[in-house]
mmCIF file of C-alpha atoms in Angstrom:
data_model
loop_
_atom_site.group_PDB
_atom_site.id
_atom_site.type_symbol
_atom_site.label_atom_id
_atom_site.label_comp_id
_atom_site.label_asym_id
_atom_site.label_seq_id
_atom_site.Cartn_x
_atom_site.Cartn_y
_atom_site.Cartn_z
ATOM 1 C CA MET A 1 12.661 -0.397 19.211
ATOM 2 C CA ASP A 2 11.004 2.670 17.667
ATOM 3 C CA LEU A 3 9.657 4.040 20.900
ATOM 4 C CA PHE A 4 12.845 5.359 22.432
ATOM 5 C CA LYS A 5 13.024 8.080 19.776
ATOM 6 C CA ARG A 6 9.312 8.746 19.550
ATOM 7 C CA ILE A 7 8.470 12.397 20.133
ATOM 8 C CA SER A 8 5.911 13.484 22.747
ATOM 9 C CA SER A 9 3.179 16.015 22.122
ATOM 10 C CA GLY A 10 2.911 17.137 25.771
ATOM 11 C CA CYS A 11 -0.896 17.102 25.274
ATOM 12 C CA SER A 12 -3.471 15.798 27.705
ATOM 13 C CA THR A 13 -5.915 13.109 26.515
ATOM 14 C CA SER A 14 -8.553 14.080 29.014
ATOM 15 C CA GLY A 15 -9.802 17.128 27.201
ATOM 16 C CA ALA A 16 -12.467 17.483 24.511
ATOM 17 C CA THR A 17 -12.874 14.777 21.837
ATOM 18 C CA SER A 18 -12.543 15.996 18.292
ATOM 19 C CA CYS A 19 -15.866 16.903 16.656
ATOM 20 C CA HIS A 20 -17.539 16.892 20.095
ATOM 21 C CA ASN A 21 -16.352 20.158 21.605
ATOM 22 C CA THR A 22 -19.009 22.521 22.977
ATOM 23 C CA THR A 23 -16.699 25.548 22.995
ATOM 24 C CA ALA A 24 -14.133 26.780 20.391
ATOM 25 C CA GLN A 25 -10.730 25.203 21.032
ATOM 26 C CA SER A 26 -7.732 27.575 20.812
ATOM 27 C CA ASP A 27 -4.908 25.048 21.107
ATOM 28 C CA LEU A 28 -5.125 23.089 17.822
ATOM 29 C CA CYS A 29 -1.781 21.413 18.691
ATOM 30 C CA CYS A 30 -3.745 19.340 21.263
ATOM 31 C CA PHE A 31 -7.193 19.302 19.598
ATOM 32 C CA GLU A 32 -7.531 17.991 16.018
ATOM 33 C CA SER A 33 -9.452 20.478 13.880
ATOM 34 C CA PRO A 34 -10.969 20.853 11.419
ATOM 35 C CA GLY A 35 -10.154 17.241 10.464
ATOM 36 C CA GLY A 36 -11.421 15.620 13.569
ATOM 37 C CA LEU A 37 -13.238 12.695 11.867
ATOM 38 C CA LEU A 38 -10.513 10.146 11.196
ATOM 39 C CA LEU A 39 -10.661 7.157 8.840
ATOM 40 C CA GLN A 40 -8.208 4.310 9.057
ATOM 41 C CA THR A 41 -8.617 2.843 5.560
ATOM 42 C CA GLN A 42 -7.547 -0.639 4.567
ATOM 43 C CA PHE A 43 -7.287 -2.487 1.245
ATOM 44 C CA TRP A 44 -8.085 -6.058 0.304
ATOM 45 C CA ASP A 45 -6.096 -6.257 -2.960
ATOM 46 C CA THR A 46 -6.436 -9.398 -5.011
ATOM 47 C CA ASN A 47 -5.594 -8.393 -8.552
ATOM 48 C CA PRO A 48 -2.708 -8.158 -8.192
ATOM 49 C CA SER A 49 -2.457 -9.265 -4.592
ATOM 50 C CA THR A 50 -0.578 -7.185 -2.045
ATOM 51 C CA GLY A 51 0.584 -8.015 1.482
ATOM 52 C CA PRO A 52 0.171 -11.262 3.373
ATOM 53 C CA SER A 53 -2.658 -13.612 2.267
ATOM 54 C CA ASP A 54 -4.138 -13.481 5.788
ATOM 55 C CA SER A 55 -4.220 -9.732 6.333
ATOM 56 C CA TRP A 56 -5.725 -6.598 4.862
ATOM 57 C CA THR A 57 -3.228 -3.866 4.126
ATOM 58 C CA ILE A 58 -2.987 -0.169 5.102
ATOM 59 C CA HIS A 59 -4.253 2.506 2.801
ATOM 60 C CA GLY A 60 -3.951 5.467 5.123
ATOM 61 C CA LEU A 61 -5.333 7.617 7.951
ATOM 62 C CA TRP A 62 -7.439 10.497 6.674
ATOM 63 C CA PRO A 63 -8.634 13.549 8.541
ATOM 64 C CA ASP A 64 -12.146 14.293 7.322
ATOM 65 C CA ASN A 65 -13.935 17.357 8.643
ATOM 66 C CA CYS A 66 -16.672 16.663 11.165
ATOM 67 C CA ASP A 67 -19.367 17.164 8.490
ATOM 68 C CA GLY A 68 -17.743 14.582 6.173
ATOM 69 C CA THR A 69 -16.096 17.109 3.851
ATOM 70 C CA TYR A 70 -12.293 17.087 3.764
ATOM 71 C CA GLU A 71 -9.161 19.045 2.881
ATOM 72 C CA GLU A 72 -6.122 17.679 1.080
ATOM 73 C CA ASN A 73 -2.548 18.735 0.270
ATOM 74 C CA CYS A 74 -2.411 21.291 3.062
ATOM 75 C CA ASP A 75 1.323 22.247 3.053
ATOM 76 C CA SER A 76 3.446 21.659 -0.052
ATOM 77 C CA SER A 77 6.518 22.822 1.871
ATOM 78 C CA ARG A 78 6.353 19.600 3.807
ATOM 79 C CA ASP A 79 5.919 17.190 0.839
ATOM 80 C CA TYR A 80 8.811 15.018 2.014
ATOM 81 C CA SER A 81 10.508 12.549 -0.304
ATOM 82 C CA ASP A 82 12.411 9.394 0.720
ATOM 83 C CA ILE A 83 10.014 8.405 3.502
ATOM 84 C CA ALA A 84 12.019 5.175 3.997
ATOM 85 C CA GLY A 85 15.163 7.199 4.611
ATOM 86 C CA LEU A 86 13.330 9.619 6.979
ATOM 87 C CA LEU A 87 12.032 6.652 9.055
ATOM 88 C CA GLU A 88 15.494 4.959 9.190
ATOM 89 C CA ASP A 89 17.311 8.229 10.056
ATOM 90 C CA GLN A 90 14.933 8.959 12.959
ATOM 91 C CA GLY A 91 15.086 5.476 14.569
ATOM 92 C CA ALA A 92 11.835 4.131 13.117
ATOM 93 C CA SER A 93 13.245 1.204 11.134
ATOM 94 C CA ASP A 94 10.806 -1.189 12.880
ATOM 95 C CA THR A 95 7.928 0.928 11.508
ATOM 96 C CA LEU A 96 9.479 0.898 8.062
ATOM 97 C CA SER A 97 9.901 -2.919 8.123
ATOM 98 C CA TYR A 98 6.235 -3.289 9.038
ATOM 99 C CA MET A 99 5.192 -0.840 6.322
ATOM 100 C CA GLN A 100 7.144 -2.777 3.696
ATOM 101 C CA GLN A 101 4.935 -5.801 4.447
ATOM 102 C CA TYR A 102 1.585 -4.193 5.332
ATOM 103 C CA TRP A 103 1.521 -0.728 3.690
ATOM 104 C CA VAL A 104 2.211 -1.692 0.090
ATOM 105 C CA ASP A 105 1.222 -0.254 -3.266
ATOM 106 C CA ILE A 106 -0.638 -2.376 -5.843
ATOM 107 C CA ASP A 107 1.925 -1.461 -8.481
ATOM 108 C CA GLY A 108 4.949 -1.891 -6.271
ATOM 109 C CA GLU A 109 5.580 1.839 -5.905
ATOM 110 C CA ASN A 110 5.674 1.885 -2.070
ATOM 111 C CA GLU A 111 7.765 4.999 -1.665
ATOM 112 C CA GLN A 112 5.503 7.059 -3.926
ATOM 113 C CA PHE A 113 2.420 5.615 -2.112
ATOM 114 C CA TRP A 114 3.798 6.707 1.310
ATOM 115 C CA GLU A 115 4.781 10.144 -0.012
ATOM 116 C CA HIS A 116 1.252 10.565 -1.418
ATOM 117 C CA GLU A 117 -0.433 9.595 1.855
ATOM 118 C CA TRP A 118 1.684 11.913 3.837
ATOM 119 C CA SER A 119 1.509 14.977 1.458
ATOM 120 C CA THR A 120 -2.192 14.505 0.650
ATOM 121 C CA HIS A 121 -3.528 13.677 4.149
ATOM 122 C CA GLY A 122 -0.764 13.879 6.726
ATOM 123 C CA THR A 123 -0.039 17.562 6.157
ATOM 124 C CA CYS A 124 -3.666 18.379 7.028
ATOM 125 C CA TYR A 125 -3.472 17.388 10.720
ATOM 126 C CA SER A 126 -3.478 20.474 12.923
ATOM 127 C CA THR A 127 -1.796 18.488 15.714
ATOM 128 C CA LEU A 128 1.154 17.676 13.359
ATOM 129 C CA GLU A 129 1.998 21.242 12.500
ATOM 130 C CA THR A 130 5.763 21.800 12.890
ATOM 131 C CA SER A 131 4.983 24.528 15.479
ATOM 132 C CA CYS A 132 3.396 21.855 17.675
ATOM 133 C CA LEU A 133 6.564 19.750 17.865
ATOM 134 C CA PRO A 134 9.079 19.738 20.749
ATOM 135 C CA SER A 135 11.839 22.274 20.208
ATOM 136 C CA GLY A 136 14.849 20.696 18.513
ATOM 137 C CA SER A 137 12.803 18.043 16.673
ATOM 138 C CA ALA A 138 14.464 16.797 13.518
ATOM 139 C CA LYS A 139 13.042 17.860 10.085
ATOM 140 C CA GLY A 140 10.214 15.536 9.193
ATOM 141 C CA ALA A 141 9.657 14.322 12.794
ATOM 142 C CA GLU A 142 5.950 14.934 12.436
ATOM 143 C CA ALA A 143 5.786 12.655 9.314
ATOM 144 C CA VAL A 144 7.688 9.960 11.188
ATOM 145 C CA ALA A 145 5.105 10.292 14.042
ATOM 146 C CA PHE A 146 2.308 10.064 11.487
ATOM 147 C CA PHE A 147 3.546 6.787 10.032
ATOM 148 C CA GLN A 148 4.217 5.337 13.504
ATOM 149 C CA THR A 149 0.688 6.241 14.610
ATOM 150 C CA VAL A 150 -0.900 4.769 11.517
ATOM 151 C CA VAL A 151 0.953 1.459 11.952
ATOM 152 C CA LYS A 152 0.144 1.411 15.692
ATOM 153 C CA LEU A 153 -3.569 1.981 14.995
ATOM 154 C CA PHE A 154 -3.700 -0.536 12.135
ATOM 155 C CA LYS A 155 -2.338 -3.240 14.480
ATOM 156 C CA THR A 156 -5.436 -2.769 16.633
ATOM 157 C CA LEU A 157 -7.780 -3.367 13.684
ATOM 158 C CA PRO A 158 -7.129 -6.950 12.457
ATOM 159 C CA THR A 159 -10.001 -7.075 9.957
ATOM 160 C CA TYR A 160 -8.978 -10.411 8.481
ATOM 161 C CA THR A 161 -8.829 -12.100 11.852
ATOM 162 C CA TRP A 162 -12.091 -10.603 13.043
ATOM 163 C CA LEU A 163 -13.903 -11.910 9.964
ATOM 164 C CA ALA A 164 -12.131 -15.347 10.161
ATOM 165 C CA ASP A 165 -13.117 -15.698 13.868
ATOM 166 C CA ALA A 166 -16.721 -15.419 12.604
ATOM 167 C CA GLY A 167 -16.117 -18.136 10.010
ATOM 168 C CA ILE A 168 -15.835 -15.583 7.159
ATOM 169 C CA THR A 169 -12.761 -16.308 4.999
ATOM 170 C CA PRO A 170 -11.834 -15.549 1.382
ATOM 171 C CA SER A 171 -13.362 -17.911 -1.101
ATOM 172 C CA SER A 172 -13.744 -18.396 -4.829
ATOM 173 C CA SER A 173 -17.393 -19.501 -4.478
ATOM 174 C CA LYS A 174 -19.066 -18.149 -1.307
ATOM 175 C CA THR A 175 -20.972 -14.873 -1.108
ATOM 176 C CA TYR A 176 -22.048 -12.928 1.951
ATOM 177 C CA THR A 177 -24.688 -10.377 2.926
ATOM 178 C CA LEU A 178 -23.574 -6.942 4.043
ATOM 179 C CA SER A 179 -25.289 -7.438 7.436
ATOM 180 C CA THR A 180 -23.365 -10.690 8.056
ATOM 181 C CA LEU A 181 -20.046 -8.966 7.359
ATOM 182 C CA THR A 182 -20.774 -5.818 9.436
ATOM 183 C CA SER A 183 -22.299 -7.772 12.322
ATOM 184 C CA ALA A 184 -19.139 -9.926 12.584
ATOM 185 C CA LEU A 185 -16.952 -6.844 12.632
ATOM 186 C CA LYS A 186 -19.136 -4.949 15.075
ATOM 187 C CA SER A 187 -19.221 -7.949 17.383
ATOM 188 C CA ALA A 188 -15.378 -8.018 17.450
ATOM 189 C CA SER A 189 -14.678 -4.306 17.499
ATOM 190 C CA GLY A 190 -17.690 -2.692 19.110
ATOM 191 C CA VAL A 191 -18.378 -0.390 16.129
ATOM 192 C CA THR A 192 -19.645 -0.645 12.583
ATOM 193 C CA PRO A 193 -17.112 0.110 9.775
ATOM 194 C CA ALA A 194 -17.901 1.130 6.186
ATOM 195 C CA LEU A 195 -17.243 -1.636 3.704
ATOM 196 C CA SER A 196 -16.467 -0.931 0.033
ATOM 197 C CA CYS A 197 -16.845 -3.190 -2.993
ATOM 198 C CA SER A 198 -15.786 -3.193 -6.546
ATOM 199 C CA SER A 199 -17.962 -5.199 -8.989
ATOM 200 C CA GLY A 200 -19.537 -6.913 -5.977
ATOM 201 C CA SER A 201 -16.200 -7.941 -4.451
ATOM 202 C CA LEU A 202 -14.993 -6.650 -1.043
ATOM 203 C CA ASP A 203 -11.906 -4.453 -1.607
ATOM 204 C CA ALA A 204 -11.697 -1.821 1.108
ATOM 205 C CA ILE A 205 -12.831 -0.916 4.641
ATOM 206 C CA SER A 206 -12.890 2.322 6.637
ATOM 207 C CA TRP A 207 -12.727 2.324 10.425
ATOM 208 C CA TYR A 208 -13.798 5.654 11.923
ATOM 209 C CA PHE A 209 -12.473 7.477 15.010
ATOM 210 C CA ASN A 210 -12.510 10.761 16.848
ATOM 211 C CA LEU A 211 -9.380 11.821 18.710
ATOM 212 C CA LYS A 212 -8.577 13.030 22.192
ATOM 213 C CA GLY A 213 -5.269 14.932 22.251
ATOM 214 C CA SER A 214 -2.635 14.901 19.489
ATOM 215 C CA LEU A 215 -2.243 12.461 16.567
ATOM 216 C CA ILE A 216 1.291 11.926 17.897
ATOM 217 C CA ASP A 217 0.220 10.133 21.152
ATOM 218 C CA GLY A 218 -3.501 10.811 21.650
ATOM 219 C CA THR A 219 -6.350 8.412 22.323
ATOM 220 C CA PHE A 220 -8.400 7.134 19.375
ATOM 221 C CA VAL A 221 -12.125 6.901 20.162
ATOM 222 C CA PRO A 222 -13.809 4.356 17.860
ATOM 223 C CA ILE A 223 -17.184 5.351 16.358
ATOM 224 C CA ASP A 224 -19.748 3.901 13.976
ATOM 225 C CA ALA A 225 -19.199 4.857 10.368
ATOM 226 C CA PRO A 226 -21.274 7.914 9.696
ATOM 227 C CA GLU A 227 -22.023 6.628 6.208
ATOM 228 C CA SER A 228 -22.153 3.297 4.557
ATOM 229 C CA GLY A 229 -19.588 2.111 1.911
ATOM 230 C CA SER A 230 -20.261 0.982 -1.621
ATOM 231 C CA CYS A 231 -21.109 -2.673 -1.106
ATOM 232 C CA PRO A 232 -24.484 -4.146 -2.108
ATOM 233 C CA SER A 233 -26.750 -5.641 0.546
ATOM 234 C CA SER A 234 -26.153 -9.222 -0.596
ATOM 235 C CA GLY A 235 -24.087 -11.384 -2.942
ATOM 236 C CA ILE A 236 -20.800 -9.901 -1.759
ATOM 237 C CA LYS A 237 -17.690 -11.836 -2.795
ATOM 238 C CA TYR A 238 -14.618 -11.974 -0.555
ATOM 239 C CA PRO A 239 -12.084 -13.132 -3.162
ATOM 240 C CA LEU A 240 -8.900 -15.032 -2.460
ATOM 241 C CA LYS A 241 -5.571 -13.298 -2.799
ATOM 242 C CA SER A 242 -3.570 -15.160 -5.449
ATOM 243 C CA GLY A 243 -1.291 -17.718 -3.916
ATOM 244 C CA SER A 244 -3.435 -17.978 -0.752
ATOM 245 C CA GLY A 245 -4.723 -21.467 -1.589
ATOM 246 C CA GLY A 246 -8.363 -22.487 -1.527
ATOM 247 C CA GLY A 247 -8.499 -23.344 -5.213
ATOM 248 C CA GLY A 248 -11.675 -23.162 -7.197
ATOM 249 C CA GLY A 249 -10.442 -20.563 -9.653
ATOM 250 C CA THR A 250 -11.275 -20.725 -13.358
ATOM 251 C CA SER A 251 -7.763 -20.104 -14.544
ATOM 252 C CA THR A 252 -6.092 -22.458 -16.970
ATOM 253 C CA THR A 253 -2.584 -21.599 -15.840
ATOM 254 C CA THR A 254 -0.847 -23.886 -13.378
ATOM 255 C CA SER A 255 0.046 -21.047 -11.023
ATOM 256 C CA GLY A 256 -3.555 -19.998 -10.370
ATOM 257 C CA GLY A 257 -3.158 -16.595 -11.915
ATOM 258 C CA SER A 258 -4.651 -14.891 -14.887
ATOM 259 C CA SER A 259 -5.842 -16.667 -18.014
ATOM 260 C CA PRO A 260 -3.014 -17.213 -20.508
ATOM 261 C CA THR A 261 -2.839 -15.564 -23.822
ATOM 262 C CA SER A 262 -2.051 -17.740 -26.867
ATOM 263 C CA GLY A 263 1.009 -19.920 -26.501
ATOM 264 C CA GLY A 264 0.831 -20.313 -22.721
ATOM 265 C CA LEU A 265 1.840 -16.713 -22.039
ATOM 266 C CA PRO A 266 -0.033 -15.148 -19.049
ATOM 267 C CA SER A 267 -1.893 -11.958 -19.850
ATOM 268 C CA LYS A 268 -0.881 -10.523 -16.463
ATOM 269 C CA ALA A 269 2.509 -11.219 -14.950
ATOM 270 C CA HIS A 270 5.158 -10.293 -12.398
ATOM 271 C CA LEU A 271 8.776 -10.261 -13.719
ATOM 272 C CA THR A 272 11.005 -11.750 -11.109
ATOM 273 C CA ALA A 273 14.782 -11.553 -11.259
ATOM 274 C CA SER A 274 16.837 -14.757 -11.030
ATOM 275 C CA THR A 275 20.621 -14.404 -10.641
ATOM 276 C CA SER A 276 23.230 -16.752 -12.063
ATOM 277 C CA SER A 277 23.391 -18.622 -8.752
ATOM 278 C CA GLY A 278 19.719 -19.406 -9.183
ATOM 279 C CA SER A 279 18.507 -17.215 -6.295
ATOM 280 C CA SER A 280 15.542 -14.930 -6.736
ATOM 281 C CA THR A 281 16.143 -11.286 -5.906
ATOM 282 C CA GLY A 282 13.101 -9.071 -6.339
ATOM 283 C CA GLY A 283 11.890 -8.087 -9.800
ATOM 284 C CA LEU A 284 10.579 -5.274 -11.885
ATOM 285 C CA LEU A 285 8.545 -2.218 -10.795
ATOM 286 C CA SER A 286 6.168 -0.357 -13.106
ATOM 287 C CA ALA A 287 8.845 1.859 -14.654
ATOM 288 C CA GLY A 288 10.941 -1.163 -15.645
ATOM 289 C CA THR A 289 13.472 -0.769 -12.842
ATOM 290 C CA TRP A 290 14.758 -3.694 -10.725
ATOM 291 C CA SER A 291 13.839 -3.609 -7.009
ATOM 292 C CA THR A 292 13.181 -5.775 -3.940
ATOM 293 C CA GLN A 293 9.914 -3.879 -3.289
ATOM 294 C CA THR A 294 6.441 -5.209 -4.135
ATOM 295 C CA LEU A 295 6.485 -6.120 -7.828
ATOM 296 C CA ALA A 296 4.417 -4.421 -10.452
ATOM 297 C CA THR A 297 1.843 -6.234 -12.641
ATOM 298 C CA TYR A 298 2.784 -6.290 -16.298
ATOM 299 C CA THR A 299 0.139 -6.708 -19.063
ATOM 300 C CA LEU A 300 1.406 -8.957 -21.867
ATOM 301 C CA SER A 301 -0.284 -8.797 -25.263
ATOM 302 C CA GLY A 302 0.496 -11.295 -28.004
ATOM 303 C CA SER A 303 1.965 -14.743 -28.047
ATOM 304 C CA ALA A 304 5.046 -16.353 -26.553
ATOM 305 C CA SER A 305 6.960 -15.820 -29.803
ATOM 306 C CA SER A 306 6.108 -12.064 -29.992
ATOM 307 C CA PHE A 307 4.361 -9.849 -27.448
ATOM 308 C CA THR A 308 4.392 -6.339 -26.072
ATOM 309 C CA MET A 309 4.319 -5.269 -22.398
ATOM 310 C CA SER A 310 2.754 -2.443 -20.480
ATOM 311 C CA THR A 311 2.379 -1.382 -16.821
ATOM 312 C CA SER A 312 0.270 1.200 -14.967
ATOM 313 C CA LYS A 313 2.897 3.761 -16.109
ATOM 314 C CA GLY A 314 2.594 3.030 -19.838
ATOM 315 C CA LYS A 315 4.155 0.947 -22.631
ATOM 316 C CA CYS A 316 7.520 -0.817 -22.247
ATOM 317 C CA ALA A 317 10.398 -0.556 -24.704
ATOM 318 C CA VAL A 318 14.147 -1.166 -24.940
ATOM 319 C CA SER A 319 15.966 1.959 -26.142
ATOM 320 C CA SER A 320 19.782 2.254 -26.420
ATOM 321 C CA GLY A 321 19.935 -1.088 -24.533
ATOM 322 C CA LYS A 322 17.878 0.156 -21.583
ATOM 323 C CA LEU A 323 14.388 -1.071 -20.499
ATOM 324 C CA THR A 324 11.848 1.622 -19.735
ATOM 325 C CA CYS A 325 8.094 1.616 -19.197
ATOM 326 C CA GLY A 326 6.119 4.880 -19.049
ATOM 327 C CA SER A 327 4.196 7.623 -20.834
ATOM 328 C CA SER A 328 7.431 8.691 -22.621
ATOM 329 C CA VAL A 329 7.436 5.383 -24.555
ATOM 330 C CA SER A 330 5.560 5.991 -27.793
ATOM 331 C CA SER A 331 6.143 2.605 -29.437
ATOM 332 C CA ALA A 332 6.291 -0.634 -27.463
ATOM 333 C CA SER A 333 9.135 -3.070 -28.178
ATOM 334 C CA SER A 334 8.512 -6.671 -29.104
ATOM 335 C CA PHE A 335 9.570 -9.357 -26.609
ATOM 336 C CA SER A 336 9.453 -13.140 -26.537
ATOM 337 C CA ALA A 337 9.203 -15.863 -23.890
ATOM 338 C CA VAL A 338 11.669 -18.720 -23.793
ATOM 339 C CA SER A 339 11.041 -21.903 -21.780
ATOM 340 C CA SER A 340 13.970 -22.958 -19.588
ATOM 341 C CA GLY A 341 13.994 -25.424 -16.730
ATOM 342 C CA GLY A 342 10.299 -25.257 -16.361
ATOM 343 C CA LYS A 343 10.260 -21.468 -16.240
ATOM 344 C CA LEU A 344 9.217 -18.921 -18.830
ATOM 345 C CA LEU A 345 12.057 -16.319 -19.316
ATOM 346 C CA LEU A 346 11.733 -12.869 -20.845
ATOM 347 C CA ALA A 347 13.798 -12.395 -24.002
ATOM 348 C CA TYR A 348 14.589 -9.373 -26.167
ATOM 349 C CA SER A 349 16.064 -9.908 -29.669
ATOM 350 C CA GLY A 350 16.212 -13.650 -28.792
ATOM 351 C CA SER A 351 18.436 -13.215 -25.742
ATOM 352 C CA THR A 352 17.265 -13.900 -22.151
ATOM 353 C CA ALA A 353 20.292 -12.022 -20.712
ATOM 354 C CA TRP A 354 19.596 -8.906 -18.622
ATOM 355 C CA THR A 355 22.091 -6.846 -16.607
ATOM 356 C CA ALA A 356 22.404 -4.016 -14.121
ATOM 357 C CA ASP A 357 25.088 -1.989 -12.362
ATOM 358 C CA GLY A 358 24.192 -3.341 -8.915
ATOM 359 C CA SER A 359 21.830 -5.524 -6.977
ATOM 360 C CA PRO A 360 18.826 -3.706 -5.365
ATOM 361 C CA SER A 361 18.089 -3.703 -1.620
ATOM 362 C CA GLY A 362 15.702 -1.693 0.533
ATOM 363 C CA SER A 363 14.175 1.134 -1.496
ATOM 364 C CA THR A 364 16.906 1.279 -4.163
ATOM 365 C CA GLN A 365 16.077 0.654 -7.771
ATOM 366 C CA GLU A 366 18.470 -0.436 -10.526
ATOM 367 C CA THR A 367 18.218 0.397 -14.163
ATOM 368 C CA VAL A 368 17.833 -2.709 -16.320
ATOM 369 C CA TYR A 369 19.829 -3.214 -19.476
ATOM 370 C CA THR A 370 19.841 -5.886 -22.177
ATOM 371 C CA GLY A 371 22.829 -8.265 -22.504
ATOM 372 C CA SER A 372 25.591 -8.786 -19.935
ATOM 373 C CA SER A 373 27.780 -5.685 -20.186
ATOM 374 C CA HIS A 374 27.154 -4.505 -16.566
ATOM 375 C CA SER A 375 28.317 -6.000 -13.274
ATOM 376 C CA ASN A 376 25.135 -7.871 -12.222
ATOM 377 C CA ASP A 377 23.678 -10.373 -14.696
ATOM 378 C CA PHE A 378 20.298 -12.031 -14.288
ATOM 379 C CA THR A 379 17.278 -13.476 -16.097
ATOM 380 C CA LEU A 380 13.671 -12.289 -15.780
ATOM 381 C CA VAL A 381 11.156 -15.048 -15.044
ATOM 382 C CA ILE A 382 7.569 -14.392 -16.256
ATOM 383 C CA ALA A 383 5.305 -15.406 -13.332
ATOM 384 C CA SER A 384 1.524 -15.324 -13.734
ATOM 385 C CA ALA A 385 -0.053 -12.600 -11.583
#
């Protein structure tokens, strides 16, 4: 379990609540200031989908100032990298396992996402200053405590379940009023959150808190959202995550994903790796690397006989036998799709053979090469996203 290594702040939780003090507080290790208005933000990602089909996912825990303004990137000297390694090294592998399922990036870049949330928001907590930690704490212990706290808090906020208990579930056809959604959540939680929408579809939620004591082990006091989110008052869609069933989509592909381009090629796809034994082991991230983390969404343009690919990072190309996607790629390579055993395989120069020096696990990423000249050979299956 994580808890045996969890650090203690030594702070009382019976003192003033953040943003509600009547006198100036001198011990900011035990009183969160100026960022005493905390938002636990969650995503409902559907295009592409992230996380389980029956759960929202973690975005972060943000320390807004009491007046709604905020600070970011407060201490670049503590912009830690390899968050996964930090958690494992300090006995928080349970927290890491949970994050790999529920705190996931829409482009599959989990590590960069966690690093961003820590450096942008985590470094701004007064109660997580290194001077507030017990003497002898390992380097990065305050970041480990941050991720543990966010996970612990998120587990108390089952947005999907609370909506489902009120008969509100994702659908391709139903719409809801804002008051129906917020009433269901207030009935379950006791407070009103802020709901955010994109093009009329629910995609994020913010749960607000004040804090008594330290972020490490203090008490979160739920409060009503001080401002409303971006959803309209009615006609709100709660879309299905792809693969979550329920049907009713307008897609013409058999896998319920995006509409195909000409020749049966999906316009949006995940590229999953299939080894010679037939087992599926992860797939490609947005830079073109092979990983077992959440897969990136590739945009395919053209027909099955000749198409180009791009990701959130940029165009994709093969150069000197190596696959790369990113801003450094000036000219996209042409790929093709080959049907094999009911699957659509990615091919370059007519060959569906891809290879790497190793097989990825955890947060490792392997460079992908064409052909079969390295130790691990595989094919890349084009799966509609």
